[in-house]
mmCIF file of C-alpha atoms in Angstrom:
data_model
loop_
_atom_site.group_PDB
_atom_site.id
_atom_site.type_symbol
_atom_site.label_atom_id
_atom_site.label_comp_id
_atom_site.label_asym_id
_atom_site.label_seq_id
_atom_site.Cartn_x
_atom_site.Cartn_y
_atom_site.Cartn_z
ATOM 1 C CA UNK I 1 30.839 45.930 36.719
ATOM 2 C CA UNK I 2 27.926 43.649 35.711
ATOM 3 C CA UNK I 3 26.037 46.179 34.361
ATOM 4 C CA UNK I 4 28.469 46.924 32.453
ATOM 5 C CA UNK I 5 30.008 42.994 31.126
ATOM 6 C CA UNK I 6 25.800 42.320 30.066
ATOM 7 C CA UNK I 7 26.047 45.791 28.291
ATOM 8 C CA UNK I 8 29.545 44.982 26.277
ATOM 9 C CA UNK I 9 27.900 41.550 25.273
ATOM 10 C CA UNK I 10 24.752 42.788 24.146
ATOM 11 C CA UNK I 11 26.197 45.513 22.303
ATOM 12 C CA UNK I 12 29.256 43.944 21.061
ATOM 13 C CA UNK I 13 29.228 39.725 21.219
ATOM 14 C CA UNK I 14 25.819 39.155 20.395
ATOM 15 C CA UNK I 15 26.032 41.545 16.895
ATOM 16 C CA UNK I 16 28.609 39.632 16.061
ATOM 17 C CA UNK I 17 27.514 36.021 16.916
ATOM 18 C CA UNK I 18 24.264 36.370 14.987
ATOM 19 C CA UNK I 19 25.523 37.894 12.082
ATOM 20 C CA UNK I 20 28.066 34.724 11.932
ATOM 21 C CA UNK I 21 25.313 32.469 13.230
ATOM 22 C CA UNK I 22 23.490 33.349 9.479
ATOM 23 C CA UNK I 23 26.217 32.379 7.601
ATOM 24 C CA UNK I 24 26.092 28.534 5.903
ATOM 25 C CA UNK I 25 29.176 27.850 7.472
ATOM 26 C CA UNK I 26 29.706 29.472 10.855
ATOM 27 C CA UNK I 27 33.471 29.979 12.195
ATOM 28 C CA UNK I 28 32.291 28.070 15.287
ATOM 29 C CA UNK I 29 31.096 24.469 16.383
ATOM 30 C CA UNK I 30 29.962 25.942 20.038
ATOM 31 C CA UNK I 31 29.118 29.576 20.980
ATOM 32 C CA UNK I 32 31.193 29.732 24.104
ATOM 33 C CA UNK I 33 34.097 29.921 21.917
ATOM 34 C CA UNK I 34 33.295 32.967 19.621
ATOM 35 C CA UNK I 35 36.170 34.609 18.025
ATOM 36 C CA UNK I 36 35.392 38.083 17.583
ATOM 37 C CA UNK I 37 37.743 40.732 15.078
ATOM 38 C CA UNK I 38 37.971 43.941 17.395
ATOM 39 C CA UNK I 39 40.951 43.019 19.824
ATOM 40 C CA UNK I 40 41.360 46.862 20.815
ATOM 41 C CA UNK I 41 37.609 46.517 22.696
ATOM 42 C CA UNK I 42 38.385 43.495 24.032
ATOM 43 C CA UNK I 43 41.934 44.468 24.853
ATOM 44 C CA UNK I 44 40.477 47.113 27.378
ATOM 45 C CA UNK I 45 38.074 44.903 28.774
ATOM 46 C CA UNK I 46 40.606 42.344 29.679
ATOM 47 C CA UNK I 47 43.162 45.073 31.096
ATOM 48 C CA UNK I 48 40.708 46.512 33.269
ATOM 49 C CA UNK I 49 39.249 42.886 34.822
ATOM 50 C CA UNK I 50 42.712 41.538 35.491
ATOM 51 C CA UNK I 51 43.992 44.751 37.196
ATOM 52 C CA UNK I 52 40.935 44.153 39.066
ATOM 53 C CA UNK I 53 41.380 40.661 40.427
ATOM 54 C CA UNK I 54 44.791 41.614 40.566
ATOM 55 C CA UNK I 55 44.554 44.263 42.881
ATOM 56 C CA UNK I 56 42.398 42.031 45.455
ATOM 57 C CA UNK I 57 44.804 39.434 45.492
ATOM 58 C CA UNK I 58 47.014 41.784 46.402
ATOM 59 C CA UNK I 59 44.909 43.003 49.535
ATOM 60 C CA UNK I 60 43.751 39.536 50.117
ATOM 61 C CA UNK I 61 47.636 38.413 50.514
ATOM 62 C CA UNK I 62 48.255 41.371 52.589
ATOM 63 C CA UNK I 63 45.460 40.349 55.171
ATOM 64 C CA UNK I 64 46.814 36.253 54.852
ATOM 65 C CA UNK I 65 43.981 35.490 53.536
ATOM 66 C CA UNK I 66 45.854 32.869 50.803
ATOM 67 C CA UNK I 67 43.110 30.657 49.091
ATOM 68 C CA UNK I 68 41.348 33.709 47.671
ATOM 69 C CA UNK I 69 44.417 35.579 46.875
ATOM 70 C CA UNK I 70 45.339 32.258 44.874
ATOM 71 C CA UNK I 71 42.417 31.968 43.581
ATOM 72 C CA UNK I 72 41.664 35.545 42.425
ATOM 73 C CA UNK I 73 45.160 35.509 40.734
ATOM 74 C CA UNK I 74 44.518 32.675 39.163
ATOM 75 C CA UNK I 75 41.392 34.303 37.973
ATOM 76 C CA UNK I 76 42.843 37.014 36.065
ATOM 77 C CA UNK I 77 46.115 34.668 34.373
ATOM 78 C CA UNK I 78 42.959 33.240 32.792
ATOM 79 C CA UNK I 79 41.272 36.324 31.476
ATOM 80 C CA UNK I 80 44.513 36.734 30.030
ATOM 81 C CA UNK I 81 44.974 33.797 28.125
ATOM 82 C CA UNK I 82 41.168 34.103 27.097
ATOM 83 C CA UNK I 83 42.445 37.211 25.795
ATOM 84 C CA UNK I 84 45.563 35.551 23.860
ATOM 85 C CA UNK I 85 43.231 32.564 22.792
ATOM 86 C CA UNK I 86 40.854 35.593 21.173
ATOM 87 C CA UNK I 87 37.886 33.667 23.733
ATOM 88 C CA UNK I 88 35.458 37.138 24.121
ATOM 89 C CA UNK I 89 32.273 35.369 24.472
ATOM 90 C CA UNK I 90 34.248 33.242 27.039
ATOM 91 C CA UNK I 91 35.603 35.703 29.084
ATOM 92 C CA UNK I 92 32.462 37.730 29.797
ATOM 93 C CA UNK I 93 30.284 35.605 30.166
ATOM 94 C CA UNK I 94 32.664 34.248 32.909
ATOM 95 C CA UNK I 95 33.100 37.372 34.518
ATOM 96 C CA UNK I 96 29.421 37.780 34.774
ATOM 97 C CA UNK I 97 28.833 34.539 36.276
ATOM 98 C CA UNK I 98 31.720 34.855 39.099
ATOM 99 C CA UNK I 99 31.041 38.795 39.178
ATOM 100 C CA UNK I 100 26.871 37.546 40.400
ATOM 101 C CA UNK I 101 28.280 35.474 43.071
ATOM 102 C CA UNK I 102 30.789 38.195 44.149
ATOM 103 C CA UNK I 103 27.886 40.482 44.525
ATOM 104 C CA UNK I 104 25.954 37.752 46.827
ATOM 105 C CA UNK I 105 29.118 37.523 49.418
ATOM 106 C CA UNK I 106 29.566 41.000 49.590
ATOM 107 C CA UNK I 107 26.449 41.651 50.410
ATOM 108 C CA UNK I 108 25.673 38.842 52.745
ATOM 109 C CA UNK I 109 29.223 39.770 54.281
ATOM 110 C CA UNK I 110 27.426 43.339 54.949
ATOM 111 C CA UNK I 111 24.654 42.228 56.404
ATOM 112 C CA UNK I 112 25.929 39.348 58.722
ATOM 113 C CA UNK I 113 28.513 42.175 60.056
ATOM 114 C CA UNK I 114 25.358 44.150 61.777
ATOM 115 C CA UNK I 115 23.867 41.100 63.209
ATOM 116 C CA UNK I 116 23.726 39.761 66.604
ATOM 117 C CA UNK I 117 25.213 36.005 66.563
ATOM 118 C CA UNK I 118 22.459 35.121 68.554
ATOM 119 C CA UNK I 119 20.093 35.594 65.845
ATOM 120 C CA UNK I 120 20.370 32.186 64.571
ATOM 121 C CA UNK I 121 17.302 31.825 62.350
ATOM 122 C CA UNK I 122 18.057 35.270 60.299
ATOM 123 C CA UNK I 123 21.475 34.495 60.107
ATOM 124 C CA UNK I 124 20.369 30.636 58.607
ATOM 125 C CA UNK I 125 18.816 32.307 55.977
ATOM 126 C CA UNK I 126 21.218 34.329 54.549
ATOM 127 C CA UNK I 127 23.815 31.353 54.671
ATOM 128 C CA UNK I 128 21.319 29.465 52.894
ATOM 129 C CA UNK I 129 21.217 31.588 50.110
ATOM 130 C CA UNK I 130 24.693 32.200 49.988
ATOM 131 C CA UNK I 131 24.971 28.204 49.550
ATOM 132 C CA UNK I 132 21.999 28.363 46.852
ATOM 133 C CA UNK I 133 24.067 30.917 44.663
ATOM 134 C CA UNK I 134 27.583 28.622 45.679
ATOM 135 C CA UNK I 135 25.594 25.427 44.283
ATOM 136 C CA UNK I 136 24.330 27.165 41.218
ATOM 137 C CA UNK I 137 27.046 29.177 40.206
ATOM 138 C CA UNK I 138 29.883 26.320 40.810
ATOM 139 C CA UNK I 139 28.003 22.842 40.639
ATOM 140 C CA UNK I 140 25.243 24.083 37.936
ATOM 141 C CA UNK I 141 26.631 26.713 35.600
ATOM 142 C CA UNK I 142 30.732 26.670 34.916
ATOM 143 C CA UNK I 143 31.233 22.848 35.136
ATOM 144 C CA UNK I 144 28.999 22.387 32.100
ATOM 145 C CA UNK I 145 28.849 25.817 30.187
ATOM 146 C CA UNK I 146 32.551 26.351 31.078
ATOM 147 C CA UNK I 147 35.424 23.330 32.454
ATOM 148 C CA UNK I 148 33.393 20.963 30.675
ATOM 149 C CA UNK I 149 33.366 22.815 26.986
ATOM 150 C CA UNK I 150 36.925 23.325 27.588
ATOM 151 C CA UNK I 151 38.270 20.130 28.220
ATOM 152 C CA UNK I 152 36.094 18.959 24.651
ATOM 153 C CA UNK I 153 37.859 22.063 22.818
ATOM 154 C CA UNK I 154 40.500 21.412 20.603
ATOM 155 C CA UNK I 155 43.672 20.540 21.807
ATOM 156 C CA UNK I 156 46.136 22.901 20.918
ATOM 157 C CA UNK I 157 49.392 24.326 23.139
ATOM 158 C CA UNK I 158 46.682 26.886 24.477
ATOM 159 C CA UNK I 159 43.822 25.071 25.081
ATOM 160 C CA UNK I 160 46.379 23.114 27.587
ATOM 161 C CA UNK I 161 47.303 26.373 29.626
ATOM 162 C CA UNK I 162 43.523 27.491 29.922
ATOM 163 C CA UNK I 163 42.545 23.613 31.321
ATOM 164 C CA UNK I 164 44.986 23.334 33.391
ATOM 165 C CA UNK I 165 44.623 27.007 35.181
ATOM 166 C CA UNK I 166 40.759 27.345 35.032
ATOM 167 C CA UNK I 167 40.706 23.914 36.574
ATOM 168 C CA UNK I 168 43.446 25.039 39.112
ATOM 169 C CA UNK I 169 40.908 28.128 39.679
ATOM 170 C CA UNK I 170 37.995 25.807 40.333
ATOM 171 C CA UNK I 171 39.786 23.634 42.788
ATOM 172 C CA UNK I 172 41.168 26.482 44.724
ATOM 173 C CA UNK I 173 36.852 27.964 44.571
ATOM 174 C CA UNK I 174 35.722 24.922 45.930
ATOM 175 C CA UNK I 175 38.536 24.334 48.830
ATOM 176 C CA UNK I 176 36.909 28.295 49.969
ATOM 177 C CA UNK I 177 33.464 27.126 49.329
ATOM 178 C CA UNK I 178 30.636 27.869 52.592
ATOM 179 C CA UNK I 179 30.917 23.700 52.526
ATOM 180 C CA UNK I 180 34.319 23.816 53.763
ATOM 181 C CA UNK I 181 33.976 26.798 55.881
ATOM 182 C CA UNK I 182 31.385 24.550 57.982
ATOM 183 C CA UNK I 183 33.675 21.752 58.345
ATOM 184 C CA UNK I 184 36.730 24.230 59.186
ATOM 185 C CA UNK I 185 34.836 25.774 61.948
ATOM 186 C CA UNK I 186 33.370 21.992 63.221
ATOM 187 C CA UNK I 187 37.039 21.232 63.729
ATOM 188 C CA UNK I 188 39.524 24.111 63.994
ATOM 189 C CA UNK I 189 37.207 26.325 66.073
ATOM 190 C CA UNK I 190 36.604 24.395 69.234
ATOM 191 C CA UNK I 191 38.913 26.752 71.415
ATOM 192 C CA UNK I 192 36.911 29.628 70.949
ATOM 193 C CA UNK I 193 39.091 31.438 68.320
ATOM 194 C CA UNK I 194 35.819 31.928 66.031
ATOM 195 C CA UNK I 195 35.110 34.967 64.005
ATOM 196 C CA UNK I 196 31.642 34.328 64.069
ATOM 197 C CA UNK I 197 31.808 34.122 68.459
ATOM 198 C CA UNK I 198 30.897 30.235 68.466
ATOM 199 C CA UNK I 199 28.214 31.003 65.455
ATOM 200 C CA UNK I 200 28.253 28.624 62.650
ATOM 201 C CA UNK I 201 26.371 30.508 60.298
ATOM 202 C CA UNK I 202 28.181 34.100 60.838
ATOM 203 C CA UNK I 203 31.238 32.282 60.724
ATOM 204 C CA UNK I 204 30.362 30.832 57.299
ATOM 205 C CA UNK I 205 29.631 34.475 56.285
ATOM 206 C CA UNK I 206 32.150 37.089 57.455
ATOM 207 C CA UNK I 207 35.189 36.544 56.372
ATOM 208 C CA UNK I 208 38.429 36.395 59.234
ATOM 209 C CA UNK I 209 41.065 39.608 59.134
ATOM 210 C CA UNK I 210 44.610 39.786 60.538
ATOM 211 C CA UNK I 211 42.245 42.850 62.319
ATOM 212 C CA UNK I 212 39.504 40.986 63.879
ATOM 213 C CA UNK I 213 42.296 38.237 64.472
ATOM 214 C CA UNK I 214 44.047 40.919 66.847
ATOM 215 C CA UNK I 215 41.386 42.004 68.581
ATOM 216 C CA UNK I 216 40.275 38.511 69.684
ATOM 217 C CA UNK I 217 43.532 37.894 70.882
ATOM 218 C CA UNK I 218 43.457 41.583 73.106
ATOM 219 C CA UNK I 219 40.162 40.109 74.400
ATOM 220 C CA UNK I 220 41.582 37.065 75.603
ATOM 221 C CA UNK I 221 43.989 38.455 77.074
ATOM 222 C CA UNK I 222 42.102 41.576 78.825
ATOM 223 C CA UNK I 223 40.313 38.442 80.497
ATOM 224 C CA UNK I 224 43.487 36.499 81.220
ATOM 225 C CA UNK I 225 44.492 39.290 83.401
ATOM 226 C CA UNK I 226 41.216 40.380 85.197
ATOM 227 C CA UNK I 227 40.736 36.192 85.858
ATOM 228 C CA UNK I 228 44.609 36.860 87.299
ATOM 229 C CA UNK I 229 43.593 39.942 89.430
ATOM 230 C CA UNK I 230 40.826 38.409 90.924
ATOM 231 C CA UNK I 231 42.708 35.661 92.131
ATOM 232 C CA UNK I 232 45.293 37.772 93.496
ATOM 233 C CA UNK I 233 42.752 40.101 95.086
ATOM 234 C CA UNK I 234 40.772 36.768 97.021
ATOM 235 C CA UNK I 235 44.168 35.831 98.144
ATOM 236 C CA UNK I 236 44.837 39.270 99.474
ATOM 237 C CA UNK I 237 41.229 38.627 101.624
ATOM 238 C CA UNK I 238 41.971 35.310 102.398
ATOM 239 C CA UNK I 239 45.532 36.350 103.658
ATOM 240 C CA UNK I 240 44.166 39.854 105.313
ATOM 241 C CA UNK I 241 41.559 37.341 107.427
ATOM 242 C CA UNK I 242 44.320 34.886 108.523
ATOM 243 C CA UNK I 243 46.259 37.767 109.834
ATOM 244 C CA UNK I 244 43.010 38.911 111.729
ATOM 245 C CA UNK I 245 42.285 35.432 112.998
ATOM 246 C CA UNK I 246 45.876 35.740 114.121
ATOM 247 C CA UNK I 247 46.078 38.772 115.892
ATOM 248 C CA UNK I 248 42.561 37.305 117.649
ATOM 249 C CA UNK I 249 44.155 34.530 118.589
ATOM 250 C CA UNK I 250 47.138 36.620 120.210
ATOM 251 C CA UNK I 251 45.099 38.622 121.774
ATOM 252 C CA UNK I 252 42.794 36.378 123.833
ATOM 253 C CA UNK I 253 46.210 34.303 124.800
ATOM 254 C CA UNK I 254 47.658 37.433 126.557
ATOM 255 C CA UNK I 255 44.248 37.822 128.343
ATOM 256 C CA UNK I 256 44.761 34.086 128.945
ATOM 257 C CA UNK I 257 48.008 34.377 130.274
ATOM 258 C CA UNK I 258 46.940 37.840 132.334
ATOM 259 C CA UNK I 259 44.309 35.888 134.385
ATOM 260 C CA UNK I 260 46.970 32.735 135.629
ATOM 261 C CA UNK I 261 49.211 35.790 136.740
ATOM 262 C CA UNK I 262 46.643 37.721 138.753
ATOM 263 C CA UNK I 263 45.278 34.125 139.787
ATOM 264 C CA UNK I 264 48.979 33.263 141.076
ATOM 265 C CA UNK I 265 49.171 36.565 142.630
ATOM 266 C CA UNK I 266 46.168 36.409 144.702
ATOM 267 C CA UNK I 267 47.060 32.738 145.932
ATOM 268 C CA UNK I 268 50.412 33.734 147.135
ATOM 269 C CA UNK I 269 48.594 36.878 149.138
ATOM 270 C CA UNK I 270 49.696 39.407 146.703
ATOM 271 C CA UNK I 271 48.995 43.120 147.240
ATOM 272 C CA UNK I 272 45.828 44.161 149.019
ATOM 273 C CA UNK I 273 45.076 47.005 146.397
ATOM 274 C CA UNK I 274 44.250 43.657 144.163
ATOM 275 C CA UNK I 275 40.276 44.076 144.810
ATOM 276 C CA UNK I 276 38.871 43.178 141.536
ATOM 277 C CA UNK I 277 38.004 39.637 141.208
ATOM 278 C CA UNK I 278 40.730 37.362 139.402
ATOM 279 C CA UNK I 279 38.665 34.598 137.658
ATOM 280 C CA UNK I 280 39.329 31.190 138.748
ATOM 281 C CA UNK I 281 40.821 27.846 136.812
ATOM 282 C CA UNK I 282 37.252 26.786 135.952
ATOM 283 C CA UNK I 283 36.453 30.061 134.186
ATOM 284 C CA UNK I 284 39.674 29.910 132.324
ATOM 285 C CA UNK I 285 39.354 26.546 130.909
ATOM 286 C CA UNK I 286 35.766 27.467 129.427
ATOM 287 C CA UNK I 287 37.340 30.269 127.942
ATOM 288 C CA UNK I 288 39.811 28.236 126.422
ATOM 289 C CA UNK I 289 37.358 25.907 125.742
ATOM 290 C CA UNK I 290 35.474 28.038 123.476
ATOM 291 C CA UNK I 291 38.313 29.569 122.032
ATOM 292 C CA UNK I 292 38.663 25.861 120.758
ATOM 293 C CA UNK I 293 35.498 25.775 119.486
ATOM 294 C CA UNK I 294 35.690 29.451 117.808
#
């Protein structure tokens, strides 16, 4: 699409422009706002760009993502009042401008999808020059090639609508700038609900989906529930060696209790097939004493 906008100029705007530029008295005070005579070209041009934007502000909206589907429809109510105003030269060269710094998040999108969060350093760099393009896209070149000219144009019914909505658009740029995105994550991503998995920088760069949204959550809860089976399954051992200890403790009590029988048996002159030798009071109460101890 680039390739193409720097094409249309060269071949179409810039014929034009110098061709009025020789004349004594040129139809224009400043260059940005070049009237050209073919609408049908320009017509096309227009059409095509704001089906464009349109169509990702769609699919933005449909994955909640609401600042850029603002600001992308925003985008393309302005192409179309560039095309109403007859503002060619405008609307390219503002196209190519945002169309460059499309090109830079998409691609640094790409890349910081196949990286490791850990990798801190590489992912530094590419934030850095996704904040280099930010700064001189939206800080150097449209507030004083573009918002600036605009607001000095003349100040007809139309020149109104196209401050007021490419201003709108700039606002609504700058609230989804990588600025912002640091700030959002310093304060809104504490809990761990971070795209980038606690990274700064790849959460600056990849943009969050309803998607990736839904499979945090499944993770959470996947460890919500192995966190709750462990617990149950150490109670289950805690309670399985309390029962043991238990039955232990039963146990050497009947033994206990057999010995004061036979004891009681033998002292009274009990049978004389009684042969074995029935443990006296002194050997019971060290068993019970280290019973205690146990």
């Amino acid at each position: 699409m680039i390739v193409f906008l720097q094409m249309y100029h060269s071949q179409f705007i810039n014929p034009e422009f110098e061709r009025e530029s020789r004349q004594l008295f040129p139809k224009f005070s400043n260059s940005l706002f070049f009237k050209v005579c073919d609408m049908k070209k320009f017509m096309l041009v227009t059409l095509i760009l704001s089906s464009f934007y349109l169509l990702e502000a769609l699919i933005d909206l449909n994955e909640r993502n609401f600042a850029n589907s603002l600001s992308k429809f925003t985008f393309s109510i302005v192409l179309l009042i560039c095309y109403r105003q007859r503002l060619e030269n405008y609307s390219v060269l503002l196209n190519i401008y945002v169309g460059l710094y499309s090109i830079t998040v998409h691609l640094t999108h790409l890349i910081a999808l196949n990286i490791s969060p850990k990798r801190d350093l590489f992912l530094k760099l590419i934030v850095i020059i996704r904040l280099l393009s930010w700064i001189f896209i939206y800080l150097n070149i449209l507030p004083f090639d573009f918002l600036i000219p605009t607001v000095n144009a003349s100040a007809n019914k139309a020149s109104v609508e196209l401050n007021l909505l490419i201003w709108g658009w700039y606002v609504v740029r700058v609230w989804t700038s990588p600025f912002l995105k640091y700030f959002y994550h310093e304060i809104y991503h504490l809990n761990g609900d971070c795209v980038g998995d606690q990274s700064v920088y790849k959460c600056i760069l990849v943009e969050d989906t309803p998607e990736q949204k839904h499979l945090r959550t499944m993770r959470r809860i996947f460890m919500e529930l192995k966190f709750m089976q462990q617990q149950k399954s150490l109670e289950k051992t805690l309670r399985s060696e309390e029962t043991s200890s238990a039955k232990t403790f039963q146990t050497i009590k009947c033994i206990m209790a057999l010995k004061r029988k036979l004891r009681r048996i033998r002292a009274r002159g009990g049978p004389s097939n009684i042969n074995d030798k029935v443990p006296d009071d002194s050997d019971t109460e060290d068993d019970e004493h280290k019973f205690v101890k146990t």
